[in-house]
Structures are given as structure tokens and as C-alpha cells.
Amino acid sequence: MSVPLLDLQSIDKVYPNGTVALQDINLTISPGEFISLVGPSGCGKSTVLRLVAGLGAPTGGTMDWPCPINQRNLAFVFQDPALMPWANVVDNIHLPLKLKGQSLRSVRAKIQEAINTVDLCGFEKSYPRQLSGGMKMRVSIARALVTKPQVLLMDEPFGALDEMTRSRLNSDLLHLWQKRHWTVLFVTHNIYEAVYLSTRVIVMAAHPGRVVADVPIEVTAPRENSFRTSSQFNHYCREIMAVLSKEEGVGVG
Ligand code: ADP
């Protein structure tokens, strides 16, 4: 068995105002997994992501990174693409490298590679106001990829997009993950998106935030669009919905 990338043991997070955001979270993540965290608003999904990113510390338990240090290069993608409106696509993607003191000239090729990866060739000089919501999200993903991360932390990245765009970006992300072998920790409250993308879906419940199911999505064939309409896909969605309904007493959106 491979060395885990990250091991969370009995993690608690109580915010200073007394909110118990997480209680006794145990989660071991192996390199190359695509893990989604699903659950209703307020169950602590974003808190898990922030703790993994080192943005705040747990109030109990331990977080270990047993893997070599070069496998811990993290990048964060949020729902809001947060692009600089006065800067074009190239300059927006350059930002994280600029912050490390790398000039545009020295990293031009890396930026172009990231642009090609997210299919934005031809839009290098466009400004955010000239791009659709889906294209802005592609810029945001390219800005994360340009740092060559091994681990992608994604907090509802496609939550604000229309269904068609979300579906297209889901497929593109899946293909990229299959090619690049990243480890992805993905927050969503869309069960269908979670099942389509993930190798494992972690189902959470609120008050206090906790894990209520850990569902491996075992798909043998390469995962293509046809998976979305298969009986296997429906089976996983129903299984996860049943857990959520039992915990909440209602379905989730
Ligand atoms: P989710 O991502 O599943 O919607 P969050 O991780 O954002 O959940 O929040 C979990 C719980 O912690 C919620 O009850 C939320 O109101 C609370 N919370 C989140 N951040 C803070 C904070 N900085 N201070 C106090 N409470 C917080």
C-alpha cells in the first residue's frame, strides 16, 4: 500500500464563538485520489479544506503529511474566480508566480502551457469582463495549475455556473486529473457532480460537522460521459442521497 498523502485523526474544530464545526473527523487520503466532500450547508466541508490548506489549525486531533515534501504542493480554487479585472488572462495567471518574484518573461512558456491545458488558447489578451463565467473559472484553474500543484483543493468551484457549463468543466477536470494524477479534495453539495468525478465520496452531516459515510466509487471502465446515465451512477447517487436524507430528514439541493 502506498504511503498516505495526508492523515487526519480525530480532528475537531471549534471556532472561537463556540461553533463546533467539526467533531472527530478521521480521513486518510492516498496520492492520486479524487475525494469529494458532500453534505448540507454548514456541515464543515470548507472548514476541512481550510485546515488541509493550513488556513487555521484544528482545536483537537492530529494532521499528518507522511508523504515526501515535494508531494505537498497545494493549490486552492474557490467558487469565485477572483480575477483582477484590470489584468488580462496572461497577467492573471502570472500572479502566483509574480508573488514568488518570477518575471513574466521567465515563465511565459509555463503560463502558455496552463492556458492550453484549460482550453483558453486565443484568449491570452482578454480581460475578465470579456469572458463568460465558465471561461473565468478556467482562468482561475489555470492560475492554480501554473504553480504545478500535486494537490488541488477545490471549494464549490462550479457552484455558480449553469448546468451545461458545469457539466463541461466536470468532464474537462476529470480528463485532466486522469492525465496529471493530482490528488483532489473537492467540496460540493451536488451529489451528481461528486459521483461523476470522485474515486471516493465523503458524506458529511451538520451540528456538529461529522463524517457519516465514506463511499468508494468503483468504476472499472474509463469514466466517460456515458457513466452519468448508467445504472451504476444512479445506484451511487441513490446510496448517498439515502444517507443524507436519513441524517437530515430532508433531501439536499
Ligand atoms: P460548509 O462548507 O459545509 O457550508 P463551513 O465549514 O463553512 O461549512 O462551516 C461549518 C460551521 O462552522 C457552520 O456552522 C459555520 O457557520 C461555522 N463557521 C465557519 N467559519 C466560521 C468562523 N470563522 N467563525 C465562526 N463560525 C464559523
Short mmCIF file of C-alpha atoms and ligand atoms in Angstrom, two decimals:
data_model
loop_
_atom_site.label_atom_id
_atom_site.label_comp_id
_atom_site.label_asym_id
_atom_site.label_seq_id
_atom_site.Cartn_x
_atom_site.Cartn_y
_atom_site.Cartn_z
CA MET A 1 0.00 0.00 0.00
CA SER A 2 1.29 3.49 -0.85
CA VAL A 3 2.26 5.99 1.82
CA PRO A 4 -0.78 8.18 2.59
CA LEU A 5 -0.60 11.75 1.42
CA LEU A 6 -2.47 13.06 4.41
CA ASP A 7 -3.83 11.53 7.56
CA LEU A 8 -6.48 13.30 9.65
CA GLN A 9 -7.04 11.66 13.03
CA SER A 10 -9.86 12.67 15.40
CA ILE A 11 -9.92 16.24 14.09
CA ASP A 12 -12.10 18.72 15.96
CA LYS A 13 -12.62 22.36 15.09
CA VAL A 14 -14.41 24.65 17.48
CA TYR A 15 -14.48 28.30 16.36
CA PRO A 16 -13.89 31.00 18.99
CA ASN A 17 -17.65 31.75 19.10
CA GLY A 18 -18.25 28.18 20.30
CA THR A 19 -19.49 26.70 16.98
CA VAL A 20 -18.45 23.06 16.75
CA ALA A 21 -17.66 23.00 13.02
CA LEU A 22 -16.02 19.56 13.06
CA GLN A 23 -16.13 16.69 15.50
CA ASP A 24 -13.91 13.62 15.37
CA ILE A 25 -13.05 13.64 11.65
CA ASN A 26 -10.93 10.69 10.57
CA LEU A 27 -9.79 10.70 6.96
CA THR A 28 -6.78 9.17 5.23
CA ILE A 29 -6.07 10.42 1.74
CA SER A 30 -3.81 8.50 -0.65
CA PRO A 31 -1.90 10.11 -3.51
CA GLY A 32 -3.96 10.30 -6.71
CA GLU A 33 -7.38 10.04 -5.07
CA PHE A 34 -10.22 12.32 -6.14
CA ILE A 35 -12.19 12.86 -2.97
CA SER A 36 -15.41 14.85 -2.78
CA LEU A 37 -16.89 16.14 0.44
CA VAL A 38 -20.68 16.41 0.18
CA GLY A 39 -23.28 17.46 2.69
CA PRO A 40 -25.65 20.29 3.56
CA SER A 41 -24.50 23.86 4.15
CA GLY A 42 -22.77 24.27 7.47
CA CYS A 43 -21.57 20.66 7.85
CA GLY A 44 -17.93 21.77 7.81
CA LYS A 45 -16.80 20.96 4.24
CA SER A 46 -14.99 24.27 3.75
CA THR A 47 -13.53 24.05 7.22
CA VAL A 48 -11.90 20.70 6.33
CA LEU A 49 -10.45 22.24 3.16
CA ARG A 50 -9.12 25.28 5.01
CA LEU A 51 -7.47 23.12 7.68
CA VAL A 52 -5.80 21.00 4.97
CA ALA A 53 -4.60 24.22 3.31
CA GLY A 54 -3.09 25.32 6.62
CA LEU A 55 -5.54 28.24 6.91
CA GLY A 56 -6.22 27.81 10.61
CA ALA A 57 -5.45 24.97 12.98
CA PRO A 58 -7.66 22.21 14.37
CA THR A 59 -8.63 22.53 18.01
CA GLY A 60 -8.16 18.77 18.54
CA GLY A 61 -6.66 15.74 16.84
CA THR A 62 -3.69 15.40 14.52
CA MET A 63 -3.00 16.16 10.88
CA ASP A 64 -0.02 14.32 9.38
CA TRP A 65 1.57 14.57 5.95
CA PRO A 66 3.55 11.30 5.81
CA CYS A 67 4.44 11.80 2.11
CA PRO A 68 7.64 13.42 0.81
CA ILE A 69 7.58 17.20 0.95
CA ASN A 70 7.57 17.63 -2.85
CA GLN A 71 4.14 15.93 -2.97
CA ARG A 72 2.54 18.59 -0.80
CA ASN A 73 2.43 21.47 -3.23
CA LEU A 74 -1.16 22.72 -2.81
CA ALA A 75 -3.33 24.98 -4.92
CA PHE A 76 -6.75 26.32 -3.95
CA VAL A 77 -9.64 27.06 -6.36
CA PHE A 78 -12.70 28.86 -4.99
CA GLN A 79 -16.23 29.35 -6.33
CA ASP A 80 -15.45 33.00 -7.00
CA PRO A 81 -12.71 33.07 -9.66
CA ALA A 82 -11.43 36.31 -8.00
CA LEU A 83 -9.64 37.59 -11.10
CA MET A 84 -8.03 41.02 -11.25
CA PRO A 85 -10.42 42.98 -13.52
CA TRP A 86 -7.68 45.32 -14.78
CA ALA A 87 -5.39 42.46 -15.88
CA ASN A 88 -5.65 40.22 -18.94
CA VAL A 89 -5.69 36.40 -18.87
CA VAL A 90 -1.89 36.06 -19.02
CA ASP A 91 -1.34 38.57 -16.23
CA ASN A 92 -3.99 36.96 -14.04
CA ILE A 93 -2.37 33.55 -14.42
CA HIS A 94 1.07 35.05 -13.81
CA LEU A 95 0.02 36.33 -10.37
CA PRO A 96 1.12 33.42 -8.11
CA LEU A 97 4.50 33.24 -9.89
CA LYS A 98 4.90 37.03 -9.75
CA LEU A 99 4.34 36.83 -5.99
CA LYS A 100 7.30 34.43 -5.90
CA GLY A 101 9.42 37.01 -7.75
CA GLN A 102 9.32 35.30 -11.18
CA SER A 103 9.17 37.73 -14.11
CA LEU A 104 6.59 37.31 -16.87
CA ARG A 105 9.35 36.75 -19.43
CA SER A 106 10.91 33.88 -17.43
CA VAL A 107 7.59 32.00 -17.01
CA ARG A 108 5.83 32.84 -20.28
CA ALA A 109 6.05 29.22 -21.50
CA LYS A 110 4.60 27.85 -18.24
CA ILE A 111 1.70 30.29 -18.46
CA GLN A 112 1.01 29.31 -22.08
CA GLU A 113 1.03 25.63 -21.07
CA ALA A 114 -1.56 26.35 -18.35
CA ILE A 115 -3.69 28.30 -20.86
CA ASN A 116 -3.53 25.42 -23.34
CA THR A 117 -4.43 22.95 -20.59
CA VAL A 118 -7.69 24.74 -19.81
CA ASP A 119 -8.53 25.35 -23.49
CA LEU A 120 -8.21 29.12 -23.47
CA CYS A 121 -5.87 29.43 -26.43
CA GLY A 122 -6.61 32.67 -28.29
CA PHE A 123 -7.88 34.48 -25.18
CA GLU A 124 -4.47 35.40 -23.74
CA LYS A 125 -5.08 39.14 -24.07
CA SER A 126 -8.74 39.13 -22.99
CA TYR A 127 -9.87 40.86 -19.83
CA PRO A 128 -12.21 39.17 -17.32
CA ARG A 129 -15.18 41.34 -18.41
CA GLN A 130 -14.82 39.84 -21.91
CA LEU A 131 -15.08 36.25 -20.65
CA SER A 132 -18.08 34.05 -19.75
CA GLY A 133 -18.46 32.62 -16.25
CA GLY A 134 -17.07 29.25 -17.39
CA MET A 135 -14.07 30.89 -19.05
CA LYS A 136 -13.32 32.91 -15.91
CA MET A 137 -13.35 29.66 -13.95
CA ARG A 138 -10.90 28.18 -16.49
CA VAL A 139 -8.57 31.15 -15.87
CA SER A 140 -8.87 30.52 -12.14
CA ILE A 141 -7.98 26.84 -12.64
CA ALA A 142 -5.04 27.77 -14.91
CA ARG A 143 -3.81 30.16 -12.22
CA ALA A 144 -3.79 27.22 -9.79
CA LEU A 145 -2.15 24.84 -12.30
CA VAL A 146 0.69 27.18 -13.22
CA THR A 147 2.25 26.51 -9.81
CA LYS A 148 2.43 22.77 -10.70
CA PRO A 149 0.48 21.57 -7.66
CA GLN A 150 0.31 17.94 -6.61
CA VAL A 151 -2.80 18.60 -4.55
CA LEU A 152 -5.81 20.61 -5.73
CA LEU A 153 -8.23 21.91 -3.12
CA MET A 154 -11.47 22.99 -4.79
CA ASP A 155 -14.28 24.68 -2.84
CA GLU A 156 -17.51 24.50 -4.90
CA PRO A 157 -15.59 25.69 -7.97
CA PHE A 158 -18.51 25.21 -10.36
CA GLY A 159 -21.35 26.10 -7.96
CA ALA A 160 -22.14 29.43 -9.62
CA LEU A 161 -22.17 28.10 -13.21
CA ASP A 162 -25.11 26.99 -15.34
CA GLU A 163 -25.68 23.24 -15.67
CA MET A 164 -24.21 22.89 -19.20
CA THR A 165 -21.03 24.76 -18.30
CA ARG A 166 -20.68 22.84 -15.06
CA SER A 167 -21.04 19.57 -16.90
CA ARG A 168 -18.42 20.53 -19.50
CA LEU A 169 -15.96 21.69 -16.83
CA ASN A 170 -16.58 18.50 -14.84
CA SER A 171 -15.58 16.41 -17.86
CA ASP A 172 -12.52 18.56 -18.56
CA LEU A 173 -11.42 18.39 -14.93
CA LEU A 174 -11.84 14.61 -14.93
CA HIS A 175 -9.71 14.24 -18.05
CA LEU A 176 -7.01 16.49 -16.59
CA TRP A 177 -6.99 14.52 -13.35
CA GLN A 178 -6.68 11.24 -15.30
CA LYS A 179 -3.70 12.70 -17.20
CA ARG A 180 -1.90 14.54 -14.39
CA HIS A 181 -2.52 12.20 -11.45
CA TRP A 182 -3.22 15.01 -9.00
CA THR A 183 -4.79 14.40 -5.64
CA VAL A 184 -8.03 16.38 -5.50
CA LEU A 185 -10.12 17.35 -2.48
CA PHE A 186 -13.36 18.75 -3.89
CA VAL A 187 -16.21 20.37 -1.97
CA THR A 188 -19.68 20.35 -3.47
CA HIS A 189 -23.25 19.90 -2.41
CA ASN A 190 -24.13 18.46 -5.78
CA ILE A 191 -24.30 14.68 -5.38
CA TYR A 192 -24.26 14.02 -9.16
CA GLU A 193 -21.11 16.05 -9.62
CA ALA A 194 -19.46 14.25 -6.69
CA VAL A 195 -20.28 10.77 -8.02
CA TYR A 196 -19.23 11.60 -11.58
CA LEU A 197 -15.84 12.98 -10.55
CA SER A 198 -14.70 11.09 -7.50
CA THR A 199 -12.92 7.92 -6.54
CA ARG A 200 -14.43 8.40 -3.07
CA VAL A 201 -17.30 10.47 -1.74
CA ILE A 202 -17.19 11.51 1.90
CA VAL A 203 -20.69 12.30 3.13
CA MET A 204 -20.95 14.76 6.00
CA ALA A 205 -23.75 15.89 8.31
CA ALA A 206 -24.07 19.09 10.35
CA HIS A 207 -24.40 20.07 14.04
CA PRO A 208 -21.74 19.02 14.69
CA GLY A 209 -19.92 18.60 11.37
CA ARG A 210 -19.03 14.93 11.05
CA VAL A 211 -18.46 12.15 8.53
CA VAL A 212 -21.46 9.84 8.15
CA ALA A 213 -20.38 7.73 5.15
CA ASP A 214 -17.32 7.03 3.05
CA VAL A 215 -18.40 5.73 -0.35
CA PRO A 216 -15.78 4.43 -2.83
CA ILE A 217 -16.95 4.98 -6.42
CA GLU A 218 -15.66 1.88 -8.14
CA VAL A 219 -15.93 2.28 -11.88
CA THR A 220 -13.89 -0.16 -13.91
CA ALA A 221 -14.20 1.28 -17.41
CA PRO A 222 -12.63 4.68 -18.18
CA ARG A 223 -15.06 7.23 -16.84
CA GLU A 224 -16.71 8.92 -19.78
CA ASN A 225 -19.92 10.90 -20.23
CA SER A 226 -21.89 7.65 -20.57
CA PHE A 227 -21.18 6.96 -16.87
CA ARG A 228 -23.60 9.79 -16.00
CA THR A 229 -26.55 7.89 -17.42
CA SER A 230 -25.56 4.41 -16.27
CA SER A 231 -27.39 2.33 -13.66
CA GLN A 232 -24.15 2.20 -11.67
CA PHE A 233 -24.16 6.02 -11.46
CA ASN A 234 -27.79 6.02 -10.29
CA HIS A 235 -27.02 3.39 -7.72
CA TYR A 236 -24.25 5.52 -6.14
CA CYS A 237 -26.39 8.69 -6.21
CA ARG A 238 -29.26 6.87 -4.51
CA GLU A 239 -26.94 5.43 -1.86
CA ILE A 240 -25.55 8.87 -0.99
CA MET A 241 -28.99 10.52 -1.08
CA ALA A 242 -30.31 7.89 1.31
CA VAL A 243 -27.54 8.65 3.83
CA LEU A 244 -28.15 12.41 3.56
CA SER A 245 -31.92 12.08 3.86
CA LYS A 246 -31.56 9.87 6.91
CA GLU A 247 -29.26 12.37 8.62
CA GLU A 248 -31.17 15.49 7.70
CA GLY A 249 -34.70 14.25 7.47
CA VAL A 250 -34.84 16.06 4.07
CA GLY A 251 -33.07 15.87 0.71
CA VAL A 252 -30.32 18.32 -0.26
CA GLY A 253 -30.05 20.60 -3.25
P1 ADP B 1 -19.85 24.16 4.76
O1 ADP B 1 -18.64 24.42 3.92
O2 ADP B 1 -20.22 22.71 4.82
O3 ADP B 1 -21.03 25.01 4.38
P2 ADP B 1 -18.37 25.53 6.85
O4 ADP B 1 -17.11 24.79 7.02
O5 ADP B 1 -18.33 26.80 6.06
O6 ADP B 1 -19.49 24.55 6.26
O7 ADP B 1 -18.97 25.90 8.28
C1 ADP B 1 -19.20 24.91 9.30
C2 ADP B 1 -19.81 25.59 10.52
O8 ADP B 1 -18.85 26.48 11.08
C3 ADP B 1 -21.03 26.46 10.21
O9 ADP B 1 -21.93 26.38 11.29
C4 ADP B 1 -20.46 27.87 10.08
O10 ADP B 1 -21.43 28.83 10.38
C5 ADP B 1 -19.34 27.82 11.10
N1 ADP B 1 -18.20 28.69 10.76
C6 ADP B 1 -17.47 28.67 9.63
N2 ADP B 1 -16.47 29.58 9.69
C7 ADP B 1 -16.60 30.20 10.90
C8 ADP B 1 -15.88 31.23 11.56
N3 ADP B 1 -14.81 31.80 11.01
N4 ADP B 1 -16.28 31.59 12.80
C9 ADP B 1 -17.36 31.00 13.38
N5 ADP B 1 -18.07 30.02 12.82
C10 ADP B 1 -17.70 29.61 11.59
#
